[in-house]
JSON list of C-alpha atoms in Angstrom, two decimals:
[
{"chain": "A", "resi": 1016, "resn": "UNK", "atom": "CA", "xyz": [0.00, 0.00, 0.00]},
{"chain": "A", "resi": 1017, "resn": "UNK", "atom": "CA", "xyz": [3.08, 2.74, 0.78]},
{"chain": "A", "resi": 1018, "resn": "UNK", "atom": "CA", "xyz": [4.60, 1.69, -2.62]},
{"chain": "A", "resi": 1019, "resn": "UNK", "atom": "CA", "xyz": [1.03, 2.49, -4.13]},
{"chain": "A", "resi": 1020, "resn": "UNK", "atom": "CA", "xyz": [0.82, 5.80, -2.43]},
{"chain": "A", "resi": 1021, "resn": "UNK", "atom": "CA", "xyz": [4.57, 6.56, -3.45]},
{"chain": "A", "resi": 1022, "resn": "UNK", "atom": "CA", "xyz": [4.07, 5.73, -6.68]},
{"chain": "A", "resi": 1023, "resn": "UNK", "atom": "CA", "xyz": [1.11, 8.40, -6.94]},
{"chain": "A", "resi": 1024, "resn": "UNK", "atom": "CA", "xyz": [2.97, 10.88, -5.08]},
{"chain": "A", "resi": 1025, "resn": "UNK", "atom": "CA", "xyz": [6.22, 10.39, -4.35]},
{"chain": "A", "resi": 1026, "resn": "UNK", "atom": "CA", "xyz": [7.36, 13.02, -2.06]},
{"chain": "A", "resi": 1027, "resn": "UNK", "atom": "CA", "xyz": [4.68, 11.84, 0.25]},
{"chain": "A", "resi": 1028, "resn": "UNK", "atom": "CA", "xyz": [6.08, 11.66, 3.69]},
{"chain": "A", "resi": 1029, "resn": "UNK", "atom": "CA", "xyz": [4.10, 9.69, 5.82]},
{"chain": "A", "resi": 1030, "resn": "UNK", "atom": "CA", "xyz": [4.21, 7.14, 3.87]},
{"chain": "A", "resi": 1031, "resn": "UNK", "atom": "CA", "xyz": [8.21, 6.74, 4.12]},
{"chain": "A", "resi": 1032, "resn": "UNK", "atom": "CA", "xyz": [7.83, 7.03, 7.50]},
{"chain": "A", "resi": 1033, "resn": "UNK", "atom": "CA", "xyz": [5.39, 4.25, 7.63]},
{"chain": "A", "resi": 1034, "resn": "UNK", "atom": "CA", "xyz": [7.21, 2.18, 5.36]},
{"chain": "A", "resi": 1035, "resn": "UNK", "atom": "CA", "xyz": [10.65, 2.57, 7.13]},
{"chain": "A", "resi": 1036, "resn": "UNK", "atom": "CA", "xyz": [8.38, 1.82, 10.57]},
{"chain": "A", "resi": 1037, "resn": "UNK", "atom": "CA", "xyz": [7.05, -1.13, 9.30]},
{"chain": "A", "resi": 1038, "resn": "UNK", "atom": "CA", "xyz": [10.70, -2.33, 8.06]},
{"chain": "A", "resi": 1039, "resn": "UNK", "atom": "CA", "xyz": [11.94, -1.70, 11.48]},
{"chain": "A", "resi": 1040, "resn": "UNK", "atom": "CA", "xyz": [9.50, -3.54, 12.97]},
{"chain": "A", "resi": 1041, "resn": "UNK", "atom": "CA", "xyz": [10.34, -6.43, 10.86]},
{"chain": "A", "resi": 1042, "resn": "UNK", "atom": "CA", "xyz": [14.10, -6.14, 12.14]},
{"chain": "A", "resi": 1043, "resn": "UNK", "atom": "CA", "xyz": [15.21, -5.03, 8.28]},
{"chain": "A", "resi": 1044, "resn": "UNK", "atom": "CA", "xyz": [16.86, -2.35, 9.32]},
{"chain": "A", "resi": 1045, "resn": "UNK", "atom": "CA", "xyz": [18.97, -1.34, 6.40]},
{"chain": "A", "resi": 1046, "resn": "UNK", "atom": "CA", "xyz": [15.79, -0.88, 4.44]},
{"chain": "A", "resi": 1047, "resn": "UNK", "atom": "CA", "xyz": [13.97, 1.22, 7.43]},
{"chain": "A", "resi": 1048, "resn": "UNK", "atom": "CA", "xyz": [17.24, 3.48, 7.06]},
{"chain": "A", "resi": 1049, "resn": "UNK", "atom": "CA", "xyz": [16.54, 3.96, 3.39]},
{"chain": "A", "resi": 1050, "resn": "UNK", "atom": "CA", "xyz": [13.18, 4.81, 4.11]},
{"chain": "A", "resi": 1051, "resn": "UNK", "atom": "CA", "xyz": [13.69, 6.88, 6.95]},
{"chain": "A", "resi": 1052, "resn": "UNK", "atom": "CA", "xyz": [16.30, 8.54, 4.70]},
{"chain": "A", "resi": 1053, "resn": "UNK", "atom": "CA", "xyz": [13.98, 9.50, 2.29]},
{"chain": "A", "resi": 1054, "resn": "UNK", "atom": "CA", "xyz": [11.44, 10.92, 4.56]},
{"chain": "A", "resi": 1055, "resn": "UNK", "atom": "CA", "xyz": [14.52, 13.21, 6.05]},
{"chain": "A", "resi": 1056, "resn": "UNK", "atom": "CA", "xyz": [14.76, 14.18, 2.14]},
{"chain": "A", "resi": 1057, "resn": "UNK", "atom": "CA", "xyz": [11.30, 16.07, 2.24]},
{"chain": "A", "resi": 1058, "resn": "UNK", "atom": "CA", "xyz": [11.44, 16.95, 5.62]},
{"chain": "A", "resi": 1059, "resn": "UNK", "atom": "CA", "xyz": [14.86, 17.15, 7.78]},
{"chain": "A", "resi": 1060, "resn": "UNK", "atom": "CA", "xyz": [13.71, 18.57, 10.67]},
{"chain": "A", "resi": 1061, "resn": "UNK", "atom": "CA", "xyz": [11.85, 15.38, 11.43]},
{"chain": "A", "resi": 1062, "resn": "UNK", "atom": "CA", "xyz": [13.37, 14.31, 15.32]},
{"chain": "A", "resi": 1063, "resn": "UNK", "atom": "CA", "xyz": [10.88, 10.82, 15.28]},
{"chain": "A", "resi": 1064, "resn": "UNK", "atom": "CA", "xyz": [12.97, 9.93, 11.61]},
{"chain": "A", "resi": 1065, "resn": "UNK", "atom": "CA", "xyz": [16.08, 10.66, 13.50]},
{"chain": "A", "resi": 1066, "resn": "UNK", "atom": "CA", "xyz": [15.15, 8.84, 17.15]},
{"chain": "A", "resi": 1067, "resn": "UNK", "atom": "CA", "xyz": [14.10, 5.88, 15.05]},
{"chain": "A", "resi": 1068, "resn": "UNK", "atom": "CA", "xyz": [16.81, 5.54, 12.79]},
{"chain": "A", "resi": 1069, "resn": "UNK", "atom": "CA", "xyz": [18.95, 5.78, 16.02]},
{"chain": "A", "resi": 1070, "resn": "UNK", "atom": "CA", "xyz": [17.80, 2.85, 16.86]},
{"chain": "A", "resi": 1071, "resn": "UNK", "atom": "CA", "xyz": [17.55, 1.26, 13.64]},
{"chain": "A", "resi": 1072, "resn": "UNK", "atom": "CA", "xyz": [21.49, 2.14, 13.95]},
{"chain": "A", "resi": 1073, "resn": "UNK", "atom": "CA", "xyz": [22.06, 0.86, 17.47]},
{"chain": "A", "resi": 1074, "resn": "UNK", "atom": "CA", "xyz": [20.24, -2.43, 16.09]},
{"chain": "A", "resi": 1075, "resn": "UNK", "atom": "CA", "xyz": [23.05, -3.03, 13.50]},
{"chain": "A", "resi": 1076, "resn": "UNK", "atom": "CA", "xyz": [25.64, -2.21, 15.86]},
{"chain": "A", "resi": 1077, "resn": "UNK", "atom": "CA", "xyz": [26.31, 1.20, 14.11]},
{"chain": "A", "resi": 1078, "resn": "UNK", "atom": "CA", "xyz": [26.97, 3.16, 17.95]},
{"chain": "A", "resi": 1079, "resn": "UNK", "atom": "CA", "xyz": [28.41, 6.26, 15.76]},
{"chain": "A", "resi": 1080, "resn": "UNK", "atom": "CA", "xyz": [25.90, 6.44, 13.59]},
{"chain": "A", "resi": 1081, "resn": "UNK", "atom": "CA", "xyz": [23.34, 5.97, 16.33]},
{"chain": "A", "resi": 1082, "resn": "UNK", "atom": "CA", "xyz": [24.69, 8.47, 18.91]},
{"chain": "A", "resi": 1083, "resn": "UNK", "atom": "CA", "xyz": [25.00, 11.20, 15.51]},
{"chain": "A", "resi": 1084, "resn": "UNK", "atom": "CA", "xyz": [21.37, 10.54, 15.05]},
{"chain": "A", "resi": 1085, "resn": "UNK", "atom": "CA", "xyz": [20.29, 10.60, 19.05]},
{"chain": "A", "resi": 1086, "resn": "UNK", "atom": "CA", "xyz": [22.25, 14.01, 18.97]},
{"chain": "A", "resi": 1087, "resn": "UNK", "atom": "CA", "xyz": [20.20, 15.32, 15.60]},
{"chain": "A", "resi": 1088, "resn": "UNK", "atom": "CA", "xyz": [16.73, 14.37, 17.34]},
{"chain": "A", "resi": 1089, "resn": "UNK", "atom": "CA", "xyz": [17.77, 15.80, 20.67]},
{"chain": "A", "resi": 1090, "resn": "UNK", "atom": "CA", "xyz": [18.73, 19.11, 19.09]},
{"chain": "A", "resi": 1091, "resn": "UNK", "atom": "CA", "xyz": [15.41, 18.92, 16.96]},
{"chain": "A", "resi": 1092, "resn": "UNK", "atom": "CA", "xyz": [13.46, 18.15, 20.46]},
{"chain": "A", "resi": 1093, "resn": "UNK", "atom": "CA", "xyz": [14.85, 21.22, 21.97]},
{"chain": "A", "resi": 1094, "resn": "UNK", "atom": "CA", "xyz": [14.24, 22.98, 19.39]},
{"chain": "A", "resi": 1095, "resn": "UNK", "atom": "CA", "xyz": [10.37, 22.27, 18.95]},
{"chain": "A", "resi": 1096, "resn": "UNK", "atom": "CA", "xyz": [10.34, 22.70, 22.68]},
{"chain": "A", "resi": 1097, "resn": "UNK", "atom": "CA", "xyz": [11.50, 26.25, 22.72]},
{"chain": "A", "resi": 1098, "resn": "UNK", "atom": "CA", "xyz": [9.19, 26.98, 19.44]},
{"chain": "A", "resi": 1099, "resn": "UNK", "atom": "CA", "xyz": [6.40, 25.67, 22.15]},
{"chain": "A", "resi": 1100, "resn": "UNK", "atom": "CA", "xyz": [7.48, 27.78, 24.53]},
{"chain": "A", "resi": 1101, "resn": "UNK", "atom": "CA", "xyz": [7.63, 30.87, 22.38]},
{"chain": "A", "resi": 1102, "resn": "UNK", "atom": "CA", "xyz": [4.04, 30.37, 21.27]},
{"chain": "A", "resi": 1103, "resn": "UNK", "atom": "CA", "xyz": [3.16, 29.83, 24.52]},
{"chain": "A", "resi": 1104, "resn": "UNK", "atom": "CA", "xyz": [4.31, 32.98, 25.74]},
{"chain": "A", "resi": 1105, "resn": "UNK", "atom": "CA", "xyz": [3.01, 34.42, 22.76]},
{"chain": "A", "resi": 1106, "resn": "UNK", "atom": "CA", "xyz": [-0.56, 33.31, 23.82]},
{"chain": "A", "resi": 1107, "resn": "UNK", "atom": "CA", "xyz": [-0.25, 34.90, 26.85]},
{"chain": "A", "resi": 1108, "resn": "UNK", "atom": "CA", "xyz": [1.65, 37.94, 26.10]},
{"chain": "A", "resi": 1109, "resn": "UNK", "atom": "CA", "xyz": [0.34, 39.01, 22.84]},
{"chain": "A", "resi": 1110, "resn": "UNK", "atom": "CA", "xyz": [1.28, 42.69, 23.63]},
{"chain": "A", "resi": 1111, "resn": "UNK", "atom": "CA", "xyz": [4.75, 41.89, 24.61]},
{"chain": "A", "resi": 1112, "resn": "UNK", "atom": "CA", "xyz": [7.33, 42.15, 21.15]},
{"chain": "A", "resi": 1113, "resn": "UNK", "atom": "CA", "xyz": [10.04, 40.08, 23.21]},
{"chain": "A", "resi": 1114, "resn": "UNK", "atom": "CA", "xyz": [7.86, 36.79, 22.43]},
{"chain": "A", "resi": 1115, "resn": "UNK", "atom": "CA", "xyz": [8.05, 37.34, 19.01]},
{"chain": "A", "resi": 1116, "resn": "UNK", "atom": "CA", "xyz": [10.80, 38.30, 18.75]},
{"chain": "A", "resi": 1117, "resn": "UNK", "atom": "CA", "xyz": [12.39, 35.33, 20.53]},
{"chain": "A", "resi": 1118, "resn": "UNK", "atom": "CA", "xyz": [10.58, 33.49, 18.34]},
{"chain": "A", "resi": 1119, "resn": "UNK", "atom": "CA", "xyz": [11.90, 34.81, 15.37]},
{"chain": "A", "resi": 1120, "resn": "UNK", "atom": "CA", "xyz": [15.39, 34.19, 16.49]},
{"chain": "A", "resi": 1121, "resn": "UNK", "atom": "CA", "xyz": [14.48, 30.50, 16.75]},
{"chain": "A", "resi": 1122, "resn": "UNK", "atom": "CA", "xyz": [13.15, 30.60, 13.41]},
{"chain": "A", "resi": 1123, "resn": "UNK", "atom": "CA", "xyz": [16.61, 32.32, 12.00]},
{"chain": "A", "resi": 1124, "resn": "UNK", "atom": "CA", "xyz": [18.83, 30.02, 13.87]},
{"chain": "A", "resi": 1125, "resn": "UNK", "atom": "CA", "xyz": [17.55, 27.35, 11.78]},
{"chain": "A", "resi": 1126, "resn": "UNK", "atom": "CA", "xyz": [17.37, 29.57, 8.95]},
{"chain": "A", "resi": 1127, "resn": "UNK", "atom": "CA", "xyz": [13.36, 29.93, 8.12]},
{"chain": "A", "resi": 1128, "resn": "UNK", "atom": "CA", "xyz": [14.25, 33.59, 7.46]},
{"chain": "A", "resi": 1129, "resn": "UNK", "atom": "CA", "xyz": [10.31, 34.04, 5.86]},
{"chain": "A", "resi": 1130, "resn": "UNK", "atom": "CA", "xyz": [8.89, 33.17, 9.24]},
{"chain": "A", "resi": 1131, "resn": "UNK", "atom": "CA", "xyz": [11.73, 35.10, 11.23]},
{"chain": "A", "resi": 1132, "resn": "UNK", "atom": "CA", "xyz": [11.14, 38.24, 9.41]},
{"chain": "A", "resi": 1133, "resn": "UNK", "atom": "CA", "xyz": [7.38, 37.69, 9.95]},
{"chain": "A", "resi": 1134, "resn": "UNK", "atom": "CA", "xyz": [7.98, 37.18, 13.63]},
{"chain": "A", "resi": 1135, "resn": "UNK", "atom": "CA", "xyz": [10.19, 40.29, 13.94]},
{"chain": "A", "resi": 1136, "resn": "UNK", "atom": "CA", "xyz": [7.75, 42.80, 12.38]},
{"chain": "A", "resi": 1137, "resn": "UNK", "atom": "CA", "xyz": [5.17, 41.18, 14.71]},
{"chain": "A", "resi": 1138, "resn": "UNK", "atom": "CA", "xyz": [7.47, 42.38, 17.33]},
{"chain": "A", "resi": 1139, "resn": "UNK", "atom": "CA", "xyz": [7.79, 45.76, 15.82]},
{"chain": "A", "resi": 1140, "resn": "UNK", "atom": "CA", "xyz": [4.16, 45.82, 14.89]},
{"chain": "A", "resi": 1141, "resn": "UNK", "atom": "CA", "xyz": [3.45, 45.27, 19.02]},
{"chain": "A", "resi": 1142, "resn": "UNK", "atom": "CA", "xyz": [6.13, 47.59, 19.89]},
{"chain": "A", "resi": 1143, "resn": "UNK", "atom": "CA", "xyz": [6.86, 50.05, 17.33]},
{"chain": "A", "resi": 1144, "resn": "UNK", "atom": "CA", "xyz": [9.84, 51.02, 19.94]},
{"chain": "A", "resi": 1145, "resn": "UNK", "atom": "CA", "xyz": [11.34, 47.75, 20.71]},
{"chain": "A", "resi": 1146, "resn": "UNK", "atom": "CA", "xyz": [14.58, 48.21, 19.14]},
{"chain": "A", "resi": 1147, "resn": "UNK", "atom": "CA", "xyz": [16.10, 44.49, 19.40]},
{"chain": "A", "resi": 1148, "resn": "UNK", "atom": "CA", "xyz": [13.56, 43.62, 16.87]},
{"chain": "A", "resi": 1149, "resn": "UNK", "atom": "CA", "xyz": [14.57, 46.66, 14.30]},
{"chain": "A", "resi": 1150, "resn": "UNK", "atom": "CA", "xyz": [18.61, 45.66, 14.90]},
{"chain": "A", "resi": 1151, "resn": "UNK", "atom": "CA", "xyz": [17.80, 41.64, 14.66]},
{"chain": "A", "resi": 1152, "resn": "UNK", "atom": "CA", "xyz": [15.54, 42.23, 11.41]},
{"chain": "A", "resi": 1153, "resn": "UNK", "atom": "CA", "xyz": [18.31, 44.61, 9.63]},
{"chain": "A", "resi": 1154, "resn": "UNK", "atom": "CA", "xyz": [21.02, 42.26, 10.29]},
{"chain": "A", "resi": 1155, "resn": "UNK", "atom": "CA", "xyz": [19.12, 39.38, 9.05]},
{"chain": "A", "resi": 1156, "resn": "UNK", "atom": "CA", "xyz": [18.61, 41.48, 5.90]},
{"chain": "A", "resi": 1157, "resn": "UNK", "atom": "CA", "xyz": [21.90, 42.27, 5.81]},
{"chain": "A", "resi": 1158, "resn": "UNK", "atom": "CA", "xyz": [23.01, 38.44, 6.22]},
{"chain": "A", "resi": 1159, "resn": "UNK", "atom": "CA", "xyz": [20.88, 37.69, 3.28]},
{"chain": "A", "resi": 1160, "resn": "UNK", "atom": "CA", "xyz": [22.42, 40.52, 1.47]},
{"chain": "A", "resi": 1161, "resn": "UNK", "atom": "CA", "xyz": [18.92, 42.68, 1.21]},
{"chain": "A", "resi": 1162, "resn": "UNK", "atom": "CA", "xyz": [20.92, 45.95, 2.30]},
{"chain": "A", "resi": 1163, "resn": "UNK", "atom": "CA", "xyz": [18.13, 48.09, 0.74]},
{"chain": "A", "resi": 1164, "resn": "UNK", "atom": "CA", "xyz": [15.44, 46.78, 3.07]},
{"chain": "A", "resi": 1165, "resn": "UNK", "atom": "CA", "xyz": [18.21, 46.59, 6.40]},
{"chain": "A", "resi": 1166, "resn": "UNK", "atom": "CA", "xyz": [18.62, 50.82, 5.25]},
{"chain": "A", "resi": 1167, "resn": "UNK", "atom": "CA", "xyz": [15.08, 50.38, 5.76]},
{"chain": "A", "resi": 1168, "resn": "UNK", "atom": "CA", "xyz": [14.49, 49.04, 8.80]},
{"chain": "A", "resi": 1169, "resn": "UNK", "atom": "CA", "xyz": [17.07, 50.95, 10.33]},
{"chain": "A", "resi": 1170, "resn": "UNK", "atom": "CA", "xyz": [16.08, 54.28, 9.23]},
{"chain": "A", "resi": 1171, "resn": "UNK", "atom": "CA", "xyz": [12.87, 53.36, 10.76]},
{"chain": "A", "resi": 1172, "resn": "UNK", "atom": "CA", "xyz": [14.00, 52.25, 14.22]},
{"chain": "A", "resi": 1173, "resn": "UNK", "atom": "CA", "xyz": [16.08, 56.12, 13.63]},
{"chain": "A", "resi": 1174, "resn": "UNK", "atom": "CA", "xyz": [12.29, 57.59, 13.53]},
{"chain": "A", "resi": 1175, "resn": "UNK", "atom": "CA", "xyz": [11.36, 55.54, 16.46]},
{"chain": "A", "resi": 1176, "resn": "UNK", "atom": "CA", "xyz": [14.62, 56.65, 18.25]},
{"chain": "A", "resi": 1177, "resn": "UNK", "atom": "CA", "xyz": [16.12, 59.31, 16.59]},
{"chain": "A", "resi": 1178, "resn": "UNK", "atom": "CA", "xyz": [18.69, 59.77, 19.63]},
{"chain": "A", "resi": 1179, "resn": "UNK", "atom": "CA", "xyz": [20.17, 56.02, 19.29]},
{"chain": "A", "resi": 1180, "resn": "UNK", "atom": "CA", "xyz": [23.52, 56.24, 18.56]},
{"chain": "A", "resi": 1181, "resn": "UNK", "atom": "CA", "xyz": [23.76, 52.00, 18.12]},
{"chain": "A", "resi": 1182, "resn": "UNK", "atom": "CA", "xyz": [21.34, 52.46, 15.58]},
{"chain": "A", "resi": 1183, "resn": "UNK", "atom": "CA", "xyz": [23.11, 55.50, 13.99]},
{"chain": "A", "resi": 1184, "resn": "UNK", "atom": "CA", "xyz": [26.63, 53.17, 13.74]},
{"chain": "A", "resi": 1185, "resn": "UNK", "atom": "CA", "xyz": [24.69, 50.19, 12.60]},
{"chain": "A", "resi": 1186, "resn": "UNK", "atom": "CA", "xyz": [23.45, 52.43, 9.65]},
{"chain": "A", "resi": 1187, "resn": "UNK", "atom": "CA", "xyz": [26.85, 54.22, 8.49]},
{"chain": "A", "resi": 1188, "resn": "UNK", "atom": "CA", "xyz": [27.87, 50.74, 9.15]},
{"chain": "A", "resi": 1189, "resn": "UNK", "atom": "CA", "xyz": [25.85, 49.30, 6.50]},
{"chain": "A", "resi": 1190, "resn": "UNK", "atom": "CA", "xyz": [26.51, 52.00, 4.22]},
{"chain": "A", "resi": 1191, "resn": "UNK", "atom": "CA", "xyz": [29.76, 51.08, 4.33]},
{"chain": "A", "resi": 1192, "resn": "UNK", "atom": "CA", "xyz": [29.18, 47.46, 4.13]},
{"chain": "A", "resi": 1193, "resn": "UNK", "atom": "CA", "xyz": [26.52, 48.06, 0.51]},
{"chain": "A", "resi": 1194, "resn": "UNK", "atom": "CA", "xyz": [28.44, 50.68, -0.93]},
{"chain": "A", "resi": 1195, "resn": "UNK", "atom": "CA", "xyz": [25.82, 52.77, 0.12]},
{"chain": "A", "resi": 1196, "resn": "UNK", "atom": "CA", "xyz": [22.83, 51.64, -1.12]},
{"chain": "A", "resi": 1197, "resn": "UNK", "atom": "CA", "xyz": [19.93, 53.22, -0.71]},
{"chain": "A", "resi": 1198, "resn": "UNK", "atom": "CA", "xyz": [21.69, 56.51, 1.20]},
{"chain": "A", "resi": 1199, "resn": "UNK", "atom": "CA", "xyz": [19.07, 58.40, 1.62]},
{"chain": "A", "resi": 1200, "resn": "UNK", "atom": "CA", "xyz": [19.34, 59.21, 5.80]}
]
């Protein structure tokens, strides 16, 4: 039945998953790894795939490649924790930009920069004074090389602040850094 489903759609994860489940349960573990594989192919962020193939590891006497993959899901487990956390805060704190933006930073430490910048300007949107959010947002812009919308961002946390001098350096900063882009200040 997963081949069937695979064979209509083949990026279909849950069906990997319940393949490579059903091979692991059946002790052939070098085809649950392939399986589990796959499923990591469409979605890596998966910690269940990595516990499991742990184990699928541990089962062939692999202890490297078991404790790399305990590590992976552990990280991943943290990380959805924290996410839970955030959100949880989030619910209770709407009017507080320091949950969203903590969020975001979660989000751009594992590099879901859409969701990041749409959890900074949450922050910003909460706090239109909150300048962690405005220096966080312009740097991830300027990591992604977007210096016209970092200018942006900062020029706006200058009409927020006009008196921060962190902001200020950032800015000629950034100037510097784009070859001024955008230097209209």
């Amino acid at each position: 039945d997963f081949q069937k489903v695979l064979e209509l759609k083949s990026d279909h994860a849950d069906a990997y998953f319940e393949m490579g489940y059903a091979y692991q349960q059946q002790q052939e573990y070098e085809q649950a790894i392939r399986a589990y594989r796959q499923v990591l192919q469409i979605n890596p962020d998966d910690a269940v795939v990595h516990h499991n193939l742990a184990r699928c590891y541990i089962r062939q006497g692999n202890r490297e490649a078991a404790e790399r993959e305990r590590k992976i899901a552990q990280q991943l487990q943290e990380y959805a924790d924290a996410i839970a956390h955030a959100k949880a805060y989030i619910t209770q704190y709407p009017d507080k930009a320091e949950g969203y933006a903590y969020l975001a930073s979660l989000y751009q430490q594992r590099g879901k920069w859409e969701d990041a910048i749409q959890q900074y300007r949450l922050a910003l949107r909460v706090d239109t004074r909150f300048m962690p959010a405005y220096s966080n947002l312009a740097e991830l812009y300027t990591q992604r090389r977007q210096f016209d919308l970092a200018v942006k961002v900062y020029q706006e946390a200058l009409r927020q602040s006009p008196e921060n001098v962190q902001i200020r350096v950032a800015l000629s900063l950034l100037f510097l850094l784009s070859g001024g882009a955008n230097s209209s200040s």
